Coordinates of C-alpha atoms in Angstrom, one line a residue:
X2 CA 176.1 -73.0 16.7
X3 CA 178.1 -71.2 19.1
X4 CA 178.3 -68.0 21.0
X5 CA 180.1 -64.6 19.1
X6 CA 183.5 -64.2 19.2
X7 CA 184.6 -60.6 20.5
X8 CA 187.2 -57.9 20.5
X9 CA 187.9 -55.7 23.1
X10 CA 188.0 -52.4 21.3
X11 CA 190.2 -49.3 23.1
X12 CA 189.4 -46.0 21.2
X13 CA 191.9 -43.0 22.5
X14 CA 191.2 -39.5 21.6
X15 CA 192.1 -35.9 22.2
X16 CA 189.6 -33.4 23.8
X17 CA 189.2 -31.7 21.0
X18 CA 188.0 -35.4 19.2
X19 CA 186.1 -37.5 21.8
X20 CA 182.7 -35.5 21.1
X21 CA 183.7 -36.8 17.8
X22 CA 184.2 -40.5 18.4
X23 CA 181.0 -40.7 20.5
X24 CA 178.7 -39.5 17.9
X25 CA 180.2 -42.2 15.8
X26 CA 180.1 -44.6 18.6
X27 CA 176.1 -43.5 18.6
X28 CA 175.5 -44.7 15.0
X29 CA 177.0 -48.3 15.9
X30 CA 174.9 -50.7 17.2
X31 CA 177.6 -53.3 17.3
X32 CA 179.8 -51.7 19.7
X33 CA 179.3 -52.4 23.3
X34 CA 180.7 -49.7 25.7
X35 CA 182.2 -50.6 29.1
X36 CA 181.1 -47.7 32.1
X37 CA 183.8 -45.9 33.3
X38 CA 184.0 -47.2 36.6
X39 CA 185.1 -50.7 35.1
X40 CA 188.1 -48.8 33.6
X41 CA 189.2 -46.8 36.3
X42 CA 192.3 -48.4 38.7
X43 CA 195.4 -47.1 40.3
X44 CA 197.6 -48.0 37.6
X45 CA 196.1 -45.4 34.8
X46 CA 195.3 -42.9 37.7
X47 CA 191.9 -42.5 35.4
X48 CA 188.5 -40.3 36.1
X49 CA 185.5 -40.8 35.1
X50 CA 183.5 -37.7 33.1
X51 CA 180.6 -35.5 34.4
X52 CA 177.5 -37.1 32.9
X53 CA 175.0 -34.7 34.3
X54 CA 172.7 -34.7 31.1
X55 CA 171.2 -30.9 31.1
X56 CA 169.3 -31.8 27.5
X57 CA 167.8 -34.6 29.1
X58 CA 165.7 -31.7 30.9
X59 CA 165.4 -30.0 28.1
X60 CA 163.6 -32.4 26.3
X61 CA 161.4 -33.0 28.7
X62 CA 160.3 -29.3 29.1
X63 CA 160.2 -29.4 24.9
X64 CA 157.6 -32.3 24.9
X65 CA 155.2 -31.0 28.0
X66 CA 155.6 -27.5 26.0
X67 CA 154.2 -29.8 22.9
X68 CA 151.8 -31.5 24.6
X69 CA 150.5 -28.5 26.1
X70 CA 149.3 -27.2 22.1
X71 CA 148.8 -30.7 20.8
X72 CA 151.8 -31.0 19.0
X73 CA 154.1 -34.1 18.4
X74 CA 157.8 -34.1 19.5
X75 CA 159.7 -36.2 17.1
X76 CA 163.3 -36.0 16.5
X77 CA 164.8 -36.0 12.8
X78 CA 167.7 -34.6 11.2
X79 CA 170.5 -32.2 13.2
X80 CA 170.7 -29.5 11.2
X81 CA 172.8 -26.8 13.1
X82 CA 173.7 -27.2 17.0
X83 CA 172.9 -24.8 19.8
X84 CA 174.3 -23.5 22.6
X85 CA 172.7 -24.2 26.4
X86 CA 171.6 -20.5 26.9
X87 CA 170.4 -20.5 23.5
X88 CA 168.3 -23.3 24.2
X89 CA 167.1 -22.0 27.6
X90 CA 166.2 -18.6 26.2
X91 CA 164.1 -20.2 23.5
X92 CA 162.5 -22.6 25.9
X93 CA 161.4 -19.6 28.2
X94 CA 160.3 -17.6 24.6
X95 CA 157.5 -20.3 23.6
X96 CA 156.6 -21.2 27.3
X97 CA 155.5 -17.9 27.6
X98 CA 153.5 -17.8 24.0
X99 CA 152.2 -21.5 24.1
X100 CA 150.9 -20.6 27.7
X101 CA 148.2 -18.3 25.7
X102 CA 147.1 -21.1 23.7
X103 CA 147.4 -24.0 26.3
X104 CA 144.9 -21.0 28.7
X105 CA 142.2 -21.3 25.5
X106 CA 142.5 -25.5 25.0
X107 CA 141.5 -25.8 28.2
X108 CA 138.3 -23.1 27.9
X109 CA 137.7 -25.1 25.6
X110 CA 136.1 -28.3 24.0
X111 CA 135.8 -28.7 21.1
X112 CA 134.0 -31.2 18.6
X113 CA 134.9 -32.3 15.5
X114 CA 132.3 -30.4 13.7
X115 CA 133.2 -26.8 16.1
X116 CA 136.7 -27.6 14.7
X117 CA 135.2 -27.3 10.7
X118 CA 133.6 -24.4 11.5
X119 CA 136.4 -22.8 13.7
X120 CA 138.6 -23.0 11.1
X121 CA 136.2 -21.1 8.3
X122 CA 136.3 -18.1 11.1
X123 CA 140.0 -18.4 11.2
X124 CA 140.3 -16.6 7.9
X125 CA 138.7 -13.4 9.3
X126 CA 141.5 -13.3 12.0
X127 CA 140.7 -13.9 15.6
X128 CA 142.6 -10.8 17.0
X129 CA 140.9 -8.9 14.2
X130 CA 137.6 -9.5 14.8
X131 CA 137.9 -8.5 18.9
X132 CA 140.2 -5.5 17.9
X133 CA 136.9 -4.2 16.2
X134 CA 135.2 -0.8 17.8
X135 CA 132.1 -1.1 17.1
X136 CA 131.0 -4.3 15.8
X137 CA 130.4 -7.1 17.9
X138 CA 130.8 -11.0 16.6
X139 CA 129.7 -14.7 18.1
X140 CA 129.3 -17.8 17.0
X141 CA 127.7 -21.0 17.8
X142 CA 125.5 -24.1 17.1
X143 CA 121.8 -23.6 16.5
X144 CA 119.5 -27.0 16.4
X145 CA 118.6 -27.2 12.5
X146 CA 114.6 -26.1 13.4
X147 CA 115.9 -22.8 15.4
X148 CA 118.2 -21.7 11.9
X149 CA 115.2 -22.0 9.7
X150 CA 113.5 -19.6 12.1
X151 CA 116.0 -16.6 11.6
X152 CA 114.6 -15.8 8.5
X153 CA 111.4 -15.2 9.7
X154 CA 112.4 -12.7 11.6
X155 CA 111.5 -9.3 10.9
X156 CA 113.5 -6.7 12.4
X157 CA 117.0 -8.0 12.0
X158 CA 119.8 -5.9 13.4
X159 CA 122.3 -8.5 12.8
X160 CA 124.3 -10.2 9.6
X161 CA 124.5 -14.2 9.6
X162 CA 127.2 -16.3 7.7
X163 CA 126.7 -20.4 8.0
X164 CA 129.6 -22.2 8.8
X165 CA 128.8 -25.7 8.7
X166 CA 125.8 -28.3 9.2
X167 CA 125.2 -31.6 10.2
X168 CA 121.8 -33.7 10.5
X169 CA 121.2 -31.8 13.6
X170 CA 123.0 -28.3 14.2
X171 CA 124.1 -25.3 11.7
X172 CA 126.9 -23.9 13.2
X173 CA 126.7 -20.0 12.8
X174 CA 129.1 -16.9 12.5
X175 CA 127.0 -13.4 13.3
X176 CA 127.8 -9.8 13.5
X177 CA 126.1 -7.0 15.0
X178 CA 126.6 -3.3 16.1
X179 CA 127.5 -2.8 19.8
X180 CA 123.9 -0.5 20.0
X181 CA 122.5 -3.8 19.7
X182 CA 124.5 -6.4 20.9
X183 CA 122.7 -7.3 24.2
X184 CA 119.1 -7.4 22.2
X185 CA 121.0 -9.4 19.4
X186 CA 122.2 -12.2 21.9
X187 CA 118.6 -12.7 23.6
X188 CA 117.5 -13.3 20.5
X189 CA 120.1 -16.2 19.8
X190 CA 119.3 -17.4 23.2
X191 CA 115.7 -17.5 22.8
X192 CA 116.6 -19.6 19.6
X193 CA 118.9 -21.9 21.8
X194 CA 121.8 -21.1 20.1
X195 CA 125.2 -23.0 22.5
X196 CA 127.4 -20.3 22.1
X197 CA 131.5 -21.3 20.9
X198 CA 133.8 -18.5 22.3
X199 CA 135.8 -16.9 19.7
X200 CA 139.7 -17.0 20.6
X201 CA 141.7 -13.9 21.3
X202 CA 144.9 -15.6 19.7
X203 CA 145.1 -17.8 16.6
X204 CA 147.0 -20.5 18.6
X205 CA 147.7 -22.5 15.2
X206 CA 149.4 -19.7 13.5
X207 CA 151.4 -19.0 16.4
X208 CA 152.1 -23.0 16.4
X209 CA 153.2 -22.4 13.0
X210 CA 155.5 -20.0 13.5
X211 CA 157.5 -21.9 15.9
X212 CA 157.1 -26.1 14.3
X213 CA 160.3 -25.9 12.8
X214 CA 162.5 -24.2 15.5
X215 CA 160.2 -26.7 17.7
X216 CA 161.6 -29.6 15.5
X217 CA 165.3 -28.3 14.8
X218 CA 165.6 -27.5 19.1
X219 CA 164.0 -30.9 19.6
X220 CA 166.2 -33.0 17.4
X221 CA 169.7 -31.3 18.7
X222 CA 168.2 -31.8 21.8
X223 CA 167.7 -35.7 21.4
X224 CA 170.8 -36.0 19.5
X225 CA 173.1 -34.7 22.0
X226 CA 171.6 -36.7 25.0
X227 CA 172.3 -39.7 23.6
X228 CA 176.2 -38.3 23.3
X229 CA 176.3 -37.5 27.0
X230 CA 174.5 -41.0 27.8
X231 CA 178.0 -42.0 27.0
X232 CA 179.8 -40.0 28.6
X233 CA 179.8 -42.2 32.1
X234 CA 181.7 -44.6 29.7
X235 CA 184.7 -41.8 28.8
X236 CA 187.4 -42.4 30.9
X237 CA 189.8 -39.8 31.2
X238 CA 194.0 -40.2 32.1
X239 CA 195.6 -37.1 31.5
X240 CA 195.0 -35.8 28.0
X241 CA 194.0 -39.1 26.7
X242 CA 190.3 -39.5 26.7
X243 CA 189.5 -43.8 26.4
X244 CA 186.2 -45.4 25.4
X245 CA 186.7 -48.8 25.4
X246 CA 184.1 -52.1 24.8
X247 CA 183.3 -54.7 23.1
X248 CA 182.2 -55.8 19.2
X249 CA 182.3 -59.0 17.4
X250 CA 185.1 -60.3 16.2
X251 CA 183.5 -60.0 12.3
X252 CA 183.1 -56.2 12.9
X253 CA 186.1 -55.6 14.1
X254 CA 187.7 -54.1 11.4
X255 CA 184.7 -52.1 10.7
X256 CA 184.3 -50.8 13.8
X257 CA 188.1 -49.1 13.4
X258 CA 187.0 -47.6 9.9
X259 CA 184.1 -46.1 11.7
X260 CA 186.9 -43.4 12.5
X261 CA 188.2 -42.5 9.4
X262 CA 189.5 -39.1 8.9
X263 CA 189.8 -38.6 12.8
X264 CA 192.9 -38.3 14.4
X265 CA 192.7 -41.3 17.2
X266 CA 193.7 -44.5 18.0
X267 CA 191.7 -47.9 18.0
X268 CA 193.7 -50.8 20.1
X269 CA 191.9 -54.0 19.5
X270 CA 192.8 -56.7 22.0
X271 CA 191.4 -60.3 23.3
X272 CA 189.0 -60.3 25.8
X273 CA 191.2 -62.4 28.3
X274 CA 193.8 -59.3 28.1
X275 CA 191.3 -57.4 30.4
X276 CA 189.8 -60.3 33.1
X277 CA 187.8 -57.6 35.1
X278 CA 185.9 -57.4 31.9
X279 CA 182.7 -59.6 31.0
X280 CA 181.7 -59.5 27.6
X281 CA 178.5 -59.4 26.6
X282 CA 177.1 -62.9 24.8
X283 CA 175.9 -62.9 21.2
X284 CA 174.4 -66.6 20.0
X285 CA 174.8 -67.3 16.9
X286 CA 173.2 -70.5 15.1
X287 CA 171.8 -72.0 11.9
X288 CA 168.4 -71.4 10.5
X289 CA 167.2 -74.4 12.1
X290 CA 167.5 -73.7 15.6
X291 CA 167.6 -69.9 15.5
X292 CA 164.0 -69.9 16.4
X293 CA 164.8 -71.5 19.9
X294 CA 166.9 -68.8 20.6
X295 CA 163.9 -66.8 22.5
X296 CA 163.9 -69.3 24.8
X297 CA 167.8 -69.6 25.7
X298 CA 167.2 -65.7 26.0
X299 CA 163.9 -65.9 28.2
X300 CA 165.2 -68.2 30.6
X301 CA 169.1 -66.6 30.9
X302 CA 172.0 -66.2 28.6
X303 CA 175.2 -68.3 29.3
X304 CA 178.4 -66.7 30.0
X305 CA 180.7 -65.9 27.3
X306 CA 182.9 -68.6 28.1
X307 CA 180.3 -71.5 28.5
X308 CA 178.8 -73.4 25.8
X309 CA 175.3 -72.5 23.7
X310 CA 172.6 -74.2 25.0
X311 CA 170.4 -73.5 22.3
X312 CA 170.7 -76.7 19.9
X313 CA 170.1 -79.0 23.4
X314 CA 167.0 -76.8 23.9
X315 CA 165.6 -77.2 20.5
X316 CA 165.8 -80.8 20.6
X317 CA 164.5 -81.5 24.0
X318 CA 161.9 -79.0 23.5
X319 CA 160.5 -80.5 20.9
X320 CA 160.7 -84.2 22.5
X321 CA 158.5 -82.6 25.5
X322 CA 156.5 -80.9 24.0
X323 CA 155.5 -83.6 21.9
X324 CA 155.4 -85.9 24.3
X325 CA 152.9 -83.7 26.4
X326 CA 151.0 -83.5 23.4
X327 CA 150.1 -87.2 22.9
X328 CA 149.3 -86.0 18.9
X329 CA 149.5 -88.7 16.4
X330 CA 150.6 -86.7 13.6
X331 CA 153.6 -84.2 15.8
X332 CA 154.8 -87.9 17.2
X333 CA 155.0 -89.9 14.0
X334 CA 157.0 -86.3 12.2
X335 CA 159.3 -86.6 15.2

């Protein structure tokens, strides 16, 4: 019942390692960096690093580009890294490609049942079918009484293929000759057919082509914004480039074998050592008054050199509340 003990962690690194020690410093949810600014005095002569975040743009522009085809950002593994113009040019590559398919979306809206029947046409090959000379194709939704009708007609100068039916439409695939494409339509129209444009671009195998790039840009992308998040708490003297902060005392030892196999130096002091310094306050109590916690939490935590309130909130919580109550059975268990 009592509030976390801490260490004031110093990590000091070369350039060529602090990229390093933040993407450790990423994967540790104990530690609990200090901004730069805090650091920074006339004694260590110090500077703070640029933290202009340039992939914080990017993935931005990655999730409207996304959004714009109706597919899902989401970050996984870093498989390979990329460079900034690498990045750019790829951004500008699908921007330009997706902006086809976004242009047909928005031409077009679609139900659940066009979407079955879309995707039976989608095996002929959109740009297939309107790179054709001299054949003509449309397709659309006939009410179920107008379909029965077709075969009744005599003189047909067309082809039919059904794509798909519910209780009240047949959805419909047709071909004709250009020679008779204009009398061919009337007679769809006349049969109240609601015509579904056929797309000039497959925009899912496009889509396809480009998911995992998408995903691998994406994740990098992600991955190293959260490493430049940190860099406003990189301070830098000389060639000496400090993160320093603060992780329970417990962890301590952890936290320093969190660098392993890197060459740089973890100072672990007391928190007193460094006054301009607040650390951060952890509560820590038994099972039994854990719960009250929230409320400790809710209403303000203490500083990390008062006392925790939280076993005199659980009791006199308890005592209000059951006092407010007026319940036979909460008084007589308290």
């Amino acid at each position: 019942m009592s509030i976390v003990k801490m260490k004031l962690a110093t990590v000091h690194a070369g350039a060529d390692q602090f990229q390093d020690v933040l993407k450790r410093c990423v994967s540790c949810a104990q530690f609990h960096p200090e901004p730069a600014a805090h650091l920074i005095n006339d004694e260590n002569g110090g500077k703070a690093l640029q933290d202009e975040n340039v992939y914080n743009e990017y993935l931005n522009q990655l999730k409207n580009i996304g959004h714009s085809v109706g597919f899902e950002m989401k970050a996984g593994p870093v498989s390979r890294s990329y460079e900034e113009a690498e990045i750019e040019a790829f951004i500008k590559e699908v921007n330009e490609q997706f902006a086809l398919i976004a242009d047909t979306h928005e031409l077009m809206t679609l139900t659940d049942n066009d979407e079955i029947a879309l995707e039976k046409v989608r095996s002929y090959g959109f740009e297939a079918m309107h790179e054709c000379q001299y054949i003509s194709f449309g397709m659309g939704r006939l009410p179920a009484e107008s379909f029965k009708k077709l075969s009744l007609i005599e003189k047909k100068n067309f082809v039919v293929e059904e794509l798909h039916k519910s209780g009240q439409y047949v959805w419909i695939l047709y071909a004709t000759s250009n020679t008779f494409v204009k009398e061919v339509r009337k007679c769809m129209e006349s049969l109240f057919i609601e015509e579904i444009p056929i797309p000039r671009i497959d925009g899912k195998k496009i889509l396809e082509q480009y998911k995992e790039k998408l995903t691998e840009v994406y994740s990098y992308c992600a991955y190293t914004s959260e490493i430049r998040k940190l860099y406003r708490y990189v301070v830098q003297v000389q060639d000496d480039y400090q993160l320093a902060g603060f992780v329970p005392e417990k962890s301590a030892d952890q936290f320093v074998r969190l660098f392993d196999g890197l060459n740089v130096r973890v100072d672990l002091a007391e928190p007193e050592t460094a006054p301009q310094l607040v650390p951060p306050t952890m509560l820590h109590n038994a099972w039994l008054f854990r719960p009250f916690e929230m409320f400790v939490e809710m209403y303000g935590l203490p500083n990390y050199h008062d006392l925790d309130p939280t076993p005199f909130v659980a009791v006199t919580f308890c005592l209000l509340f059951g006092i407010m109550f007026g319940d036979l059975g909460q008084g007589a268990l308290l």
